[in-house]
Short mmCIF file of C-alpha atoms and ligand atoms in Angstrom, two decimals:
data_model
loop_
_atom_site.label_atom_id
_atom_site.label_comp_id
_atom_site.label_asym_id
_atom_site.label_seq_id
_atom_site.Cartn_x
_atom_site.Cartn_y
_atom_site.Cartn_z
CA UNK H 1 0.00 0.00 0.00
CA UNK H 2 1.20 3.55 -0.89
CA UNK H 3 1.71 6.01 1.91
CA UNK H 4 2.84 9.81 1.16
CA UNK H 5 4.97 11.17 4.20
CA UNK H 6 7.83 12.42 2.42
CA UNK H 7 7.46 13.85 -1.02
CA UNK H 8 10.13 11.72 -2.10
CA UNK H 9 7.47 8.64 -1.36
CA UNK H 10 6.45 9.92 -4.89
CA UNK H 11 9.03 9.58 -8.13
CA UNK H 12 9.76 12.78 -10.42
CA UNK H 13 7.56 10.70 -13.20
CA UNK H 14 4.49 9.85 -10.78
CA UNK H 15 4.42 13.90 -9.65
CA UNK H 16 4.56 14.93 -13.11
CA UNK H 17 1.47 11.94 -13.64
CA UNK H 18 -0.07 13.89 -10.97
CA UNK H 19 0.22 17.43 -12.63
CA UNK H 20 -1.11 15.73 -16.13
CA UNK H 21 -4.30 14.66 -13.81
CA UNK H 22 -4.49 17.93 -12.03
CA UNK H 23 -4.60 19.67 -15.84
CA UNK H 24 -7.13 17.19 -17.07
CA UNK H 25 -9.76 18.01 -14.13
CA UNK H 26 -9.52 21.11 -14.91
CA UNK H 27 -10.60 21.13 -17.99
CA UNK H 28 -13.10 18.31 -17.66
CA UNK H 29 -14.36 18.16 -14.25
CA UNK H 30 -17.44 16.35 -14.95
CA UNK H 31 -15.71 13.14 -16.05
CA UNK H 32 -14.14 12.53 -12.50
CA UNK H 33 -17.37 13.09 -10.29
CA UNK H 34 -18.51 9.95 -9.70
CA UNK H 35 -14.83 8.59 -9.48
CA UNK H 36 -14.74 8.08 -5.66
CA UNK H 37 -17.97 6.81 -5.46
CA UNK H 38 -18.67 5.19 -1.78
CA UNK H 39 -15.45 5.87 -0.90
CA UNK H 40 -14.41 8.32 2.33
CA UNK H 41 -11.81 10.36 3.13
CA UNK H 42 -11.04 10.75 6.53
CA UNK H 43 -9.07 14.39 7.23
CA UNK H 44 -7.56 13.80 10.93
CA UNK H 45 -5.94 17.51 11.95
CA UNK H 46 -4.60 17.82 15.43
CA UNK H 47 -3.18 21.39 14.35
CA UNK H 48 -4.92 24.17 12.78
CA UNK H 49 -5.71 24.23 9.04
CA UNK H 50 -7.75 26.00 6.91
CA UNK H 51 -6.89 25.51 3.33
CA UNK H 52 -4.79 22.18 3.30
CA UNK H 53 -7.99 20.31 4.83
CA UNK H 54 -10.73 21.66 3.23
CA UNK H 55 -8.90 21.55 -0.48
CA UNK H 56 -8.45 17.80 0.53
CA UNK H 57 -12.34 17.77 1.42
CA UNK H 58 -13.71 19.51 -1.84
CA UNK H 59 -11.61 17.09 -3.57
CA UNK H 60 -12.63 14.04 -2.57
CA UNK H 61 -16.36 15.20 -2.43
CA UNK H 62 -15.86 16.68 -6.05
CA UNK H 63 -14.59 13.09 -6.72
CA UNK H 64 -18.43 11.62 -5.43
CA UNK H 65 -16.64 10.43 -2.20
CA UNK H 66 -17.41 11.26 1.00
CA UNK H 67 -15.28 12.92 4.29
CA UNK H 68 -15.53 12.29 7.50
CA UNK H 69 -12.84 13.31 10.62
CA UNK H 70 -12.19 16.38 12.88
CA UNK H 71 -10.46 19.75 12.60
CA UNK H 72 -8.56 20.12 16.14
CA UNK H 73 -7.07 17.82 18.62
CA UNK H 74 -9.70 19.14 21.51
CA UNK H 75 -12.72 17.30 20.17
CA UNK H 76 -10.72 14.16 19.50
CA UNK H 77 -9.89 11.45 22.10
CA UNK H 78 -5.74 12.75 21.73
CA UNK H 79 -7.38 14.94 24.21
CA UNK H 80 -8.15 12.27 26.49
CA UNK H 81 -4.66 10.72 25.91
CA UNK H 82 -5.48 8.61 23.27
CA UNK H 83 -2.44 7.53 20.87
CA UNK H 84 -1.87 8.41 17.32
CA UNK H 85 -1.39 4.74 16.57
CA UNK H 86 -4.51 3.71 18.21
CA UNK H 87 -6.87 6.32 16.66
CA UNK H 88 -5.54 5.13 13.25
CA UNK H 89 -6.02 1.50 13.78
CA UNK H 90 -9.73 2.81 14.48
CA UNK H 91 -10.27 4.98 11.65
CA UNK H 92 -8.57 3.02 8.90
CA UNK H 93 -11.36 0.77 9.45
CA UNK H 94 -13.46 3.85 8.85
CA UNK H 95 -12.33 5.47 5.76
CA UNK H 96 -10.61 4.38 2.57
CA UNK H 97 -8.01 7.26 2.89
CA UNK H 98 -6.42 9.17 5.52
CA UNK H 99 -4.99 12.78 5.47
CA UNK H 100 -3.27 13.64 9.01
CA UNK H 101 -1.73 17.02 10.46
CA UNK H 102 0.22 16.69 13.36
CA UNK H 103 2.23 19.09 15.50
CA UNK H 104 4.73 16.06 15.93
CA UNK H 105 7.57 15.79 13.74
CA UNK H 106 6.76 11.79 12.43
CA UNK H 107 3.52 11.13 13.59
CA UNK H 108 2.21 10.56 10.36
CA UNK H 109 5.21 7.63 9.38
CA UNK H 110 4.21 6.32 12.90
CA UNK H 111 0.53 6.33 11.19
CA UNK H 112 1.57 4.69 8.47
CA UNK H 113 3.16 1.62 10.09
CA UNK H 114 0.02 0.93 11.69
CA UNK H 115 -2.79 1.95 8.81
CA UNK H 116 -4.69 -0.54 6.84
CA UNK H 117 -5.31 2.37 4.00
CA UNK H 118 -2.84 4.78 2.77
CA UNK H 119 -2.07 7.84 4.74
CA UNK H 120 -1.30 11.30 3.65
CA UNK H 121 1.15 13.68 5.61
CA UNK H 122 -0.90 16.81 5.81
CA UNK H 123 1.96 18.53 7.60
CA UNK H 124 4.11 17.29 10.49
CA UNK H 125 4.96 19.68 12.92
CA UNK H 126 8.14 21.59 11.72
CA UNK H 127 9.24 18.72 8.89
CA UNK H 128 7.14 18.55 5.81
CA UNK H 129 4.65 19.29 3.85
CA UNK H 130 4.07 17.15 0.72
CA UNK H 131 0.81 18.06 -0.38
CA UNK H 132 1.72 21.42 -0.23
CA UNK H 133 4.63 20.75 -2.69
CA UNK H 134 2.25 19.29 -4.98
CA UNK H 135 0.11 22.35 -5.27
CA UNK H 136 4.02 24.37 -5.31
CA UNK H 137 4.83 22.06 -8.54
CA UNK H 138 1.27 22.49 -9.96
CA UNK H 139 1.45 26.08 -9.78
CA UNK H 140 5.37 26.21 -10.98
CA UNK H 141 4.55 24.06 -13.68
CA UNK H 142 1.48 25.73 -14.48
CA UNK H 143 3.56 29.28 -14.88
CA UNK H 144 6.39 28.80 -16.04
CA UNK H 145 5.66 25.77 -18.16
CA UNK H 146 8.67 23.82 -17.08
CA UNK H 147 10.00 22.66 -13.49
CA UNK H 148 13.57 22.84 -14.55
CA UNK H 149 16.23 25.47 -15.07
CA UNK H 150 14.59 27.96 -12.49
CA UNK H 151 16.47 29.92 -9.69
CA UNK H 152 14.20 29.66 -6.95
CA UNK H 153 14.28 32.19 -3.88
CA UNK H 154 12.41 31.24 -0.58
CA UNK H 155 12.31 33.82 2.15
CA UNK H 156 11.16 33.67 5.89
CA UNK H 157 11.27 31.38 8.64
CA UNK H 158 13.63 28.43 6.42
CA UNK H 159 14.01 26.85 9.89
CA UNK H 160 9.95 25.87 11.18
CA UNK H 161 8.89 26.16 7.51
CA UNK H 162 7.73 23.11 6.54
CA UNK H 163 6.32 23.60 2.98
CA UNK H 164 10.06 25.15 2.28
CA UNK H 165 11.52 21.87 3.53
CA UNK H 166 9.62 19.37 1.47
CA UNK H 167 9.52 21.86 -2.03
CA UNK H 168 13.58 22.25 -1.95
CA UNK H 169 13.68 18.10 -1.80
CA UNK H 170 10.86 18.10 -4.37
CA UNK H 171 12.89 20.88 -6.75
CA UNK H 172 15.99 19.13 -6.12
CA UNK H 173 15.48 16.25 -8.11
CA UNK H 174 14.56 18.47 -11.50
CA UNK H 175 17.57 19.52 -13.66
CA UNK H 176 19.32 23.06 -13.61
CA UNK H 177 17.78 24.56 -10.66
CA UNK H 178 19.10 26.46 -7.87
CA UNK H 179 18.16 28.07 -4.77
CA UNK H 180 18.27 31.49 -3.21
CA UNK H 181 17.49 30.71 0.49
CA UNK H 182 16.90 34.15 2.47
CA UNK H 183 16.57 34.33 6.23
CA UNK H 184 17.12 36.12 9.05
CA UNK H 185 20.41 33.96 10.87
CA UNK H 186 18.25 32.79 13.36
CA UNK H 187 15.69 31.01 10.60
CA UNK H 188 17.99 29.84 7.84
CA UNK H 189 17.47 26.32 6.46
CA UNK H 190 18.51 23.29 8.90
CA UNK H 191 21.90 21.75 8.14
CA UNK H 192 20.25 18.58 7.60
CA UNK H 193 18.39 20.31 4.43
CA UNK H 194 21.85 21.96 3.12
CA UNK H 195 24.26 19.01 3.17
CA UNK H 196 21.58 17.36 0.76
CA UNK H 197 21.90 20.01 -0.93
CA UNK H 198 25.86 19.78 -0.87
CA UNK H 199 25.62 16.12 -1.31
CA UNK H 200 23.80 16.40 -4.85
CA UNK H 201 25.79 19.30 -6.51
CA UNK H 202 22.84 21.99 -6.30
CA UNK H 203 23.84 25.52 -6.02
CA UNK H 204 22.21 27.33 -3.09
CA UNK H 205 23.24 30.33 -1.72
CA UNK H 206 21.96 32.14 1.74
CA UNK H 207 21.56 35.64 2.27
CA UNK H 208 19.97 38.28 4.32
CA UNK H 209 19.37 40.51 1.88
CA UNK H 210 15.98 40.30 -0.40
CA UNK H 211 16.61 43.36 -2.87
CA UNK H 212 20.28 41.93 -3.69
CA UNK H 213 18.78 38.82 -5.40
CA UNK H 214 15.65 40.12 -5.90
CA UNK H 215 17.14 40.56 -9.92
CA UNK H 216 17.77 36.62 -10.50
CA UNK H 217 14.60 35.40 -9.25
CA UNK H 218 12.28 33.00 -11.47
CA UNK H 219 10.17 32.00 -8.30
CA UNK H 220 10.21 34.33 -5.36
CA UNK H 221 8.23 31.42 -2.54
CA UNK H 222 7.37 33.78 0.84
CA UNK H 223 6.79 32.42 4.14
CA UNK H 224 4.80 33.55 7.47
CA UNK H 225 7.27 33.12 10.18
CA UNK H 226 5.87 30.20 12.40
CA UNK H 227 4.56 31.59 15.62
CA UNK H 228 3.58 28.32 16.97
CA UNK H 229 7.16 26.25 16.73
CA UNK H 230 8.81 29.20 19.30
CA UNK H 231 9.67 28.43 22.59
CA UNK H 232 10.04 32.45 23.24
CA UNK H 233 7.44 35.32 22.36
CA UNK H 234 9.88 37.78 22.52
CA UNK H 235 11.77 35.85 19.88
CA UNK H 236 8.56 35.54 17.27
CA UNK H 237 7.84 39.49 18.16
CA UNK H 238 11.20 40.15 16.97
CA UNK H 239 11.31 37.63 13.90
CA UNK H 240 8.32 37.75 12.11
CA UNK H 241 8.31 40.75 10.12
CA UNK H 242 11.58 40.45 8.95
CA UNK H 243 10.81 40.57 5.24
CA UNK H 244 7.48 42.62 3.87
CA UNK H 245 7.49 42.16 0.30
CA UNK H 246 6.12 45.24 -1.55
CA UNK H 247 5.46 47.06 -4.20
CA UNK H 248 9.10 49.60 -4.64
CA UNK H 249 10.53 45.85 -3.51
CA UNK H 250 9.42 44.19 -6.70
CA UNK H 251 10.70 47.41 -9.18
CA UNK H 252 13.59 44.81 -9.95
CA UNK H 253 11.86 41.72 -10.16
CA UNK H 254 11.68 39.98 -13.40
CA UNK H 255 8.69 40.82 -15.68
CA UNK H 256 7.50 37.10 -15.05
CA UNK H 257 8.71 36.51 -11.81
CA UNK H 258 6.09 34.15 -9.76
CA UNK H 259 5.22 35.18 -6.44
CA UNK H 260 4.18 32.35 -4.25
CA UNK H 261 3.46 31.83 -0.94
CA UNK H 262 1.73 28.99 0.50
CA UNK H 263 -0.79 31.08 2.91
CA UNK H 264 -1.45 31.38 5.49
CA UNK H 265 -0.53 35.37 4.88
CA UNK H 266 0.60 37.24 7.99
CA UNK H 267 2.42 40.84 7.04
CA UNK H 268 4.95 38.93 4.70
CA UNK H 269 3.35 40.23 1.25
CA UNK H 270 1.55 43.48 1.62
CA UNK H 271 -2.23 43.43 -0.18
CA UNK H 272 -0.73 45.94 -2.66
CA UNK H 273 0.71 43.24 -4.41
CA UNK H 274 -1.84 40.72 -4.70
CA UNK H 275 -2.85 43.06 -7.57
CA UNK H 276 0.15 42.31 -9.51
CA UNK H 277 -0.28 40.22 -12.63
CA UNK H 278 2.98 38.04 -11.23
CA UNK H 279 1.08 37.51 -7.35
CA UNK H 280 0.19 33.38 -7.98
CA UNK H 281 -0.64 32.93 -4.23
CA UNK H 282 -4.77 33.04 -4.52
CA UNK H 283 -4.24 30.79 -7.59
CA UNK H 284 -1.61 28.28 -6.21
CA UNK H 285 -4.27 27.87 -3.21
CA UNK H 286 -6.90 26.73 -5.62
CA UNK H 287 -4.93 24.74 -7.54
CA UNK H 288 -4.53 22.19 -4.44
CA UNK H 289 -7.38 21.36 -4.60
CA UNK H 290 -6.87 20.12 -8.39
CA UNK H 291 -3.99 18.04 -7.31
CA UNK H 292 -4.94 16.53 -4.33
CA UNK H 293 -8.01 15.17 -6.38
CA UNK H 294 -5.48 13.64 -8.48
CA UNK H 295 -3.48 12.38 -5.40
CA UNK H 296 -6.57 10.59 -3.78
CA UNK H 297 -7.48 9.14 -7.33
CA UNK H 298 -3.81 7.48 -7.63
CA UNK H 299 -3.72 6.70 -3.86
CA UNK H 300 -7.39 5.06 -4.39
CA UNK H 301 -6.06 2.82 -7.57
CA UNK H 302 -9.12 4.96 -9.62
CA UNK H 303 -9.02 6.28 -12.82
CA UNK H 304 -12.03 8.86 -14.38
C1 LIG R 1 1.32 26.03 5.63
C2 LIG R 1 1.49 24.99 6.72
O1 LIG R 1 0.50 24.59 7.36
O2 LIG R 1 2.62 24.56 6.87
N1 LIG R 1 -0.02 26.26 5.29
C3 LIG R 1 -0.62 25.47 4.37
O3 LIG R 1 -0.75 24.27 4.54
N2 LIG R 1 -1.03 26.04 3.23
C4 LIG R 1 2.09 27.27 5.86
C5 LIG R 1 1.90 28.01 7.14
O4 LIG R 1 1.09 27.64 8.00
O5 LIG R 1 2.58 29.02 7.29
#
């Protein structure tokens, strides 16, 4: 049985499978709405969410399936001290298909070794972020034509961003791209993430400074600095509006630079951008829904 954890649970041909899919429901949505038929989708969040679970909701119920789960660890028995293993041994029996957020870093591979259907890492505390990747490489794709040859900046909190984490290793394994990774010092990329980088022979370098690079960019991915992985207020009040991307910051931005950002927004991009023809974010959010429906057709073993 497949499981998705790490984006690299899925090869460079099955993601770009997934983007055909993703571009075929879009333009024929009808032919995949009885797809799912009697099948559910349970959505298990013990963190926060807004668009990640209900994208993976209006997928599987534009699919003819049906969802089922919770959207906070409070009206779940984890509040009663219930395991993560347990509850999944439970609701695999329930549902055909499991998407899980955790705040734990691994819960969802402990899920996995336990499920009878597949499970779906929805986002594991400060790690990763697969799904999230796949709308990233939808959108990319969808822009730009191409995920190759691209220098990609991402800016903000490198460290607790998880969507950064598992789109670098995603990105990685296309030809001819390279990454721009600005941070303040105190939220620059873990080493873990950079001696991959080191290991493969992909160019990377780290900076401070947005405006410097601001020239070279193809993809320009911001990122709300993660309130909720801080030990220390003080620290997050200091932090989090390191970079405000605006309007005089973009005068020397490519002409078809792609602005991404996988929401939520906080201060990072001010709304006098989202006017700007190169702003993807609203449309990047909308596409996951589009490629999550093509995620929970493969994971199913269901075709139109
Ligand atoms: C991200 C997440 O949950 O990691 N949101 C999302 O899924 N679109 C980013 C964030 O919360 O900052």
């Amino acid at each position: 049985m497949r499981h998705v954890i790490d984006i690299t649970d899925l090869s460079v041909a099955e993601i770009d499978g997934l983007i055909n899919v993703a571009e075929d429901i879009l333009k024929d949505p009808k032919k995949y709405r009885d797809s799912c038929r009697y099948k559910q989708l349970a959505t298990l969040f013990f963190e926060p969410s807004t668009r990640t679970r209900l994208s993976f909701e209006s997928a599987m119920l534009a699919l003819g399936g049906g969802v089922l789960g919770f959207s906070e660890a409070a009206s779940s028995s984890a509040s009663k001290g219930e395991s993560v293993s347990d509850t999944i041994r439970v609701v695999s029996g329930y549902a055909d298909v499991i998407a899980m957020r955790h705040p734990k870093e691994g819960a969802p591979a402990v899920a996995a070794e336990i499920s009878d259907v597949p499970i779906i890492n929805a986002g594991d505390g400060g790690h990763n972020h697969p799904t999230q990747t796949l709308t990233d490489l939808f959108t990319i794709r969808r822009e730009k034509g191409h995920l190759d040859n691209l220098t990609v900046g991402l800016c903000g909190d490198l460290m607790f961003g998880r969507t950064v984490h598992s789109l670098i290793t995603a990105m990685s394994r296309y030809g001819g791209v390279n990454f721009v990774l600005i941070s303040p010092n105190e939220l620059r990329i873990p080493d873990y993430i950079k001696a991959n980088l080191t290991r493969d022979n992909i160019p990377f370098v780290e900076t401070k400074n947005m405006s410097d690079v601001m020239p070279g960019l193809d993809i320009l991915y911001m990122t709300r600095v993660q309130k909720e992985r801080f030990f220390n207020e003080a620290d997050y009040i200091r932090l989090k509006d390191s970079y405000i991307l605006d309007k005089p910051k973009l005068a020397d931005a490519k002409p078809d630079l792609c602005i991404m950002h996988p929401l939520p927004r906080v201060n990072e991009i001010s709304k006098t951008v989202d006017a700007d023809p190169r702003a993807c974010y609203f449309s990047q959010a909308q596409g996951g829904k589009y490629i999550r429906m093509a995620l929970i057709l493969k994971l199913l073993e269901v075709t139109a």
